[in-house]
Short mmCIF file of the N, C-alpha and C atoms (twelve columns), coordinates in Angstrom:
data_MODEL
# 
_entry.id   MODEL 
# 
loop_
_atom_site.group_PDB 
_atom_site.id 
_atom_site.type_symbol 
_atom_site.label_atom_id 
_atom_site.label_alt_id 
_atom_site.label_comp_id 
_atom_site.label_asym_id 
_atom_site.label_seq_id 
_atom_site.Cartn_x 
_atom_site.Cartn_y 
_atom_site.Cartn_z 
_atom_site.pdbx_PDB_model_num 
ATOM 1   N N  . MET A 1  -11.097 -21.689 12.212 1 
ATOM 2   C CA . MET A 1  -11.632 -20.411 11.791 1 
ATOM 3   C C  . MET A 1  -10.753 -19.666 10.922 1 
ATOM 4   N N  . PRO A 2  -11.428 -19.207 9.388  1 
ATOM 5   C CA . PRO A 2  -10.895 -18.456 8.602  1 
ATOM 6   C C  . PRO A 2  -9.729  -16.884 9.044  1 
ATOM 7   N N  . SER A 3  -8.964  -16.975 7.980  1 
ATOM 8   C CA . SER A 3  -8.078  -15.954 8.582  1 
ATOM 9   C C  . SER A 3  -8.888  -14.721 7.662  1 
ATOM 10  N N  . ALA A 4  -8.642  -13.244 8.530  1 
ATOM 11  C CA . ALA A 4  -8.833  -12.555 7.974  1 
ATOM 12  C C  . ALA A 4  -8.541  -12.085 6.660  1 
ATOM 13  N N  . PHE A 5  -7.453  -12.279 6.033  1 
ATOM 14  C CA . PHE A 5  -6.105  -12.215 5.054  1 
ATOM 15  C C  . PHE A 5  -7.051  -13.091 4.043  1 
ATOM 16  N N  . GLU A 6  -8.147  -13.727 4.095  1 
ATOM 17  C CA . GLU A 6  -8.979  -14.213 2.864  1 
ATOM 18  C C  . GLU A 6  -9.731  -13.455 1.524  1 
ATOM 19  N N  . SER A 7  -9.828  -13.105 2.393  1 
ATOM 20  C CA . SER A 7  -10.509 -11.928 1.927  1 
ATOM 21  C C  . SER A 7  -10.241 -11.026 1.061  1 
ATOM 22  N N  . PRO A 8  -10.805 -10.188 -0.409 1 
ATOM 23  C CA . PRO A 8  -9.474  -9.396  -0.870 1 
ATOM 24  C C  . PRO A 8  -9.846  -8.426  -0.693 1 
ATOM 25  N N  . VAL A 9  -10.749 -7.744  -0.305 1 
ATOM 26  C CA . VAL A 9  -11.822 -6.370  0.656  1 
ATOM 27  C C  . VAL A 9  -10.750 -7.020  1.399  1 
ATOM 28  N N  . VAL A 10 -10.390 -6.793  2.671  1 
ATOM 29  C CA . VAL A 10 -9.684  -6.768  3.840  1 
ATOM 30  C C  . VAL A 10 -7.913  -6.728  3.454  1 
ATOM 31  N N  . ARG A 11 -7.324  -7.300  2.795  1 
ATOM 32  C CA . ARG A 11 -6.113  -7.394  1.415  1 
ATOM 33  C C  . ARG A 11 -5.715  -6.469  1.001  1 
ATOM 34  N N  . TYR A 12 -6.992  -5.514  -0.154 1 
ATOM 35  C CA . TYR A 12 -6.823  -5.052  -1.011 1 
ATOM 36  C C  . TYR A 12 -6.269  -3.682  0.228  1 
ATOM 37  N N  . GLY A 13 -7.000  -3.287  1.365  1 
ATOM 38  C CA . GLY A 13 -7.828  -2.636  1.948  1 
ATOM 39  C C  . GLY A 13 -6.827  -1.815  2.639  1 
ATOM 40  N N  . MET A 14 -6.162  -2.855  3.217  1 
ATOM 41  C CA . MET A 14 -4.902  -2.584  4.112  1 
ATOM 42  C C  . MET A 14 -4.297  -1.893  3.568  1 
ATOM 43  N N  . SER A 15 -3.985  -2.113  2.179  1 
ATOM 44  C CA . SER A 15 -2.637  -1.717  1.201  1 
ATOM 45  C C  . SER A 15 -3.393  -0.453  0.799  1 
ATOM 46  N N  . PHE A 16 -4.557  -0.114  0.110  1 
ATOM 47  C CA . PHE A 16 -4.797  0.828   0.388  1 
ATOM 48  C C  . PHE A 16 -4.506  1.939   1.174  1 
ATOM 49  N N  . VAL A 17 -4.614  2.195   2.411  1 
ATOM 50  C CA . VAL A 17 -4.319  2.518   3.542  1 
ATOM 51  C C  . VAL A 17 -2.851  2.611   3.494  1 
ATOM 52  N N  . SER A 18 -2.345  2.214   3.837  1 
ATOM 53  C CA . SER A 18 -1.319  2.415   4.441  1 
ATOM 54  C C  . SER A 18 -0.044  2.939   2.998  1 
ATOM 55  N N  . ALA A 19 -0.781  3.183   1.672  1 
ATOM 56  C CA . ALA A 19 -0.303  3.507   0.267  1 
ATOM 57  C C  . ALA A 19 -1.178  5.014   0.690  1 
ATOM 58  N N  . ALA A 20 -1.910  4.992   0.826  1 
ATOM 59  C CA . ALA A 20 -2.654  6.736   1.040  1 
ATOM 60  C C  . ALA A 20 -2.104  7.160   2.331  1 
ATOM 61  N N  . ALA A 21 -1.548  6.557   3.037  1 
ATOM 62  C CA . ALA A 21 -0.788  7.695   4.337  1 
ATOM 63  C C  . ALA A 21 0.627   7.701   3.751  1 
ATOM 64  N N  . VAL A 22 1.592   6.823   3.046  1 
ATOM 65  C CA . VAL A 22 2.369   6.923   1.975  1 
ATOM 66  C C  . VAL A 22 2.306   8.249   0.878  1 
ATOM 67  N N  . ALA A 23 1.383   8.560   0.230  1 
ATOM 68  C CA . ALA A 23 1.468   9.933   -0.351 1 
ATOM 69  C C  . ALA A 23 0.705   10.890  0.001  1 
ATOM 70  N N  . VAL A 24 0.345   10.996  1.847  1 
ATOM 71  C CA . VAL A 24 0.305   12.331  2.291  1 
ATOM 72  C C  . VAL A 24 1.143   12.763  2.608  1 
ATOM 73  N N  . VAL A 25 1.934   11.642  2.849  1 
ATOM 74  C CA . VAL A 25 3.409   12.646  3.680  1 
ATOM 75  C C  . VAL A 25 3.906   13.206  2.754  1 
ATOM 76  N N  . ALA A 26 4.233   12.631  1.321  1 
ATOM 77  C CA . ALA A 26 5.492   12.378  0.542  1 
ATOM 78  C C  . ALA A 26 4.543   14.259  0.046  1 
ATOM 79  N N  . PHE A 27 2.948   14.731  -0.464 1 
ATOM 80  C CA . PHE A 27 2.422   15.735  -0.355 1 
ATOM 81  C C  . PHE A 27 2.727   16.849  -0.046 1 
ATOM 82  N N  . THR A 28 2.491   16.549  1.191  1 
ATOM 83  C CA . THR A 28 2.862   16.948  2.434  1 
ATOM 84  C C  . THR A 28 4.111   17.910  3.032  1 
ATOM 85  N N  . LEU A 29 5.509   16.964  3.276  1 
ATOM 86  C CA . LEU A 29 6.528   16.894  4.008  1 
ATOM 87  C C  . LEU A 29 7.271   16.716  3.109  1 
ATOM 88  N N  . LEU A 30 7.958   16.467  1.789  1 
ATOM 89  C CA . LEU A 30 8.217   16.426  1.010  1 
ATOM 90  C C  . LEU A 30 8.493   16.840  0.020  1 
ATOM 91  N N  . ASP A 31 9.611   17.180  -0.744 1 
ATOM 92  C CA . ASP A 31 9.830   17.863  -1.752 1 
ATOM 93  C C  . ASP A 31 11.225  17.518  -3.103 1 
ATOM 94  N N  . GLY A 32 10.872  17.668  -4.223 1 
ATOM 95  C CA . GLY A 32 11.730  17.345  -5.326 1 
ATOM 96  C C  . GLY A 32 11.353  15.719  -5.454 1 
ATOM 97  N N  . THR A 33 12.873  14.884  -5.769 1 
ATOM 98  C CA . THR A 33 12.970  13.769  -6.682 1 
ATOM 99  C C  . THR A 33 12.176  12.716  -5.259 1 
ATOM 100 N N  . ILE A 34 13.099  12.949  -4.298 1 
ATOM 101 C CA . ILE A 34 12.318  12.352  -2.881 1 
ATOM 102 C C  . ILE A 34 11.084  11.531  -3.010 1 
ATOM 103 N N  . ARG A 35 10.201  13.187  -3.486 1 
ATOM 104 C CA . ARG A 35 7.969   12.569  -3.511 1 
ATOM 105 C C  . ARG A 35 8.309   11.738  -3.993 1 
ATOM 106 N N  . TRP A 36 8.842   11.944  -5.409 1 
ATOM 107 C CA . TRP A 36 8.303   10.974  -7.062 1 
ATOM 108 C C  . TRP A 36 9.256   10.047  -6.076 1 
ATOM 109 N N  . VAL A 37 9.695   9.575   -4.952 1 
ATOM 110 C CA . VAL A 37 10.257  8.055   -5.042 1 
ATOM 111 C C  . VAL A 37 9.186   7.854   -3.914 1 
ATOM 112 N N  . ALA A 38 8.769   8.222   -2.489 1 
ATOM 113 C CA . ALA A 38 8.038   8.288   -2.057 1 
ATOM 114 C C  . ALA A 38 6.575   7.719   -2.781 1 
ATOM 115 N N  . LEU A 39 6.093   8.493   -3.523 1 
ATOM 116 C CA . LEU A 39 5.095   7.649   -4.574 1 
ATOM 117 C C  . LEU A 39 4.786   6.227   -5.451 1 
ATOM 118 N N  . GLY A 40 6.191   6.449   -5.333 1 
ATOM 119 C CA . GLY A 40 6.993   4.971   -6.543 1 
ATOM 120 C C  . GLY A 40 6.574   4.444   -4.919 1 
ATOM 121 N N  . ILE A 41 6.916   4.346   -3.694 1 
ATOM 122 C CA . ILE A 41 7.497   3.752   -3.036 1 
ATOM 123 C C  . ILE A 41 4.772   3.481   -2.527 1 
ATOM 124 N N  . ALA A 42 4.344   3.841   -2.424 1 
ATOM 125 C CA . ALA A 42 2.933   4.169   -2.406 1 
ATOM 126 C C  . ALA A 42 2.594   3.285   -3.544 1 
ATOM 127 N N  . ALA A 43 2.903   3.612   -4.678 1 
ATOM 128 C CA . ALA A 43 2.148   2.417   -6.545 1 
ATOM 129 C C  . ALA A 43 2.684   1.348   -5.728 1 
ATOM 130 N N  . LEU A 44 3.378   0.646   -5.609 1 
ATOM 131 C CA . LEU A 44 3.947   -0.408  -5.451 1 
ATOM 132 C C  . LEU A 44 3.596   -1.113  -4.046 1 
ATOM 133 N N  . GLU A 45 3.752   -0.321  -3.390 1 
ATOM 134 C CA . GLU A 45 2.629   -1.102  -2.323 1 
ATOM 135 C C  . GLU A 45 1.609   -1.729  -2.740 1 
ATOM 136 N N  . LEU A 46 0.473   -0.695  -3.140 1 
ATOM 137 C CA . LEU A 46 -0.838  -0.933  -3.247 1 
ATOM 138 C C  . LEU A 46 -0.607  -2.193  -5.055 1 
ATOM 139 N N  . VAL A 47 0.312   -2.952  -5.372 1 
ATOM 140 C CA . VAL A 47 0.689   -4.111  -6.291 1 
ATOM 141 C C  . VAL A 47 0.811   -4.868  -5.670 1 
ATOM 142 N N  . VAL A 48 1.807   -4.896  -4.508 1 
ATOM 143 C CA . VAL A 48 2.575   -5.903  -4.583 1 
ATOM 144 C C  . VAL A 48 1.951   -6.435  -2.511 1 
ATOM 145 N N  . ALA A 49 1.295   -5.284  -1.273 1 
ATOM 146 C CA . ALA A 49 1.145   -5.961  -0.609 1 
ATOM 147 C C  . ALA A 49 0.381   -7.322  -0.499 1 
ATOM 148 N N  . PRO A 50 -0.931  -6.820  -1.240 1 
ATOM 149 C CA . PRO A 50 -2.357  -7.810  -1.582 1 
ATOM 150 C C  . PRO A 50 -1.652  -9.306  -1.639 1 
ATOM 151 N N  . GLN A 51 -0.448  -9.371  -2.671 1 
ATOM 152 C CA . GLN A 51 0.148   -10.427 -3.347 1 
ATOM 153 C C  . GLN A 51 0.781   -10.939 -1.860 1 
ATOM 154 N N  . ILE A 52 1.479   -10.457 -1.094 1 
ATOM 155 C CA . ILE A 52 2.343   -10.792 0.155  1 
ATOM 156 C C  . ILE A 52 0.583   -11.439 1.504  1 
ATOM 157 N N  . LEU A 53 -0.323  -10.486 1.238  1 
ATOM 158 C CA . LEU A 53 -0.653  -10.528 1.993  1 
ATOM 159 C C  . LEU A 53 -1.864  -11.510 1.726  1 
ATOM 160 N N  . LYS A 54 -1.828  -12.755 0.394  1 
ATOM 161 C CA . LYS A 54 -2.793  -13.390 -0.238 1 
ATOM 162 C C  . LYS A 54 -2.004  -15.165 0.149  1 
ATOM 163 N N  . GLN A 55 -0.278  -14.474 0.172  1 
ATOM 164 C CA . GLN A 55 0.150   -16.110 0.896  1 
ATOM 165 C C  . GLN A 55 0.150   -15.889 2.057  1 
ATOM 166 N N  . ALA A 56 0.151   -15.039 3.271  1 
ATOM 167 C CA . ALA A 56 -0.102  -14.985 4.698  1 
ATOM 168 C C  . ALA A 56 -1.298  -15.565 4.843  1 
ATOM 169 N N  . ALA A 57 -2.183  -15.591 4.293  1 
ATOM 170 C CA . ALA A 57 -3.579  -16.483 4.248  1 
ATOM 171 C C  . ALA A 57 -3.561  -17.693 3.914  1 
# 
């Protein structure tokens, strides 16, 4: 049975949802430098997470 992680739509979709959640928290609850750190983590999530999930498949 094929894994759900084999589909690029699933991999990038999961990454997008989690990065969006971090970005929403950053804009609503954080300020200053820590906001930029959280947004950097969200951007890194968009790039790195699909590659890790691809290896998991």
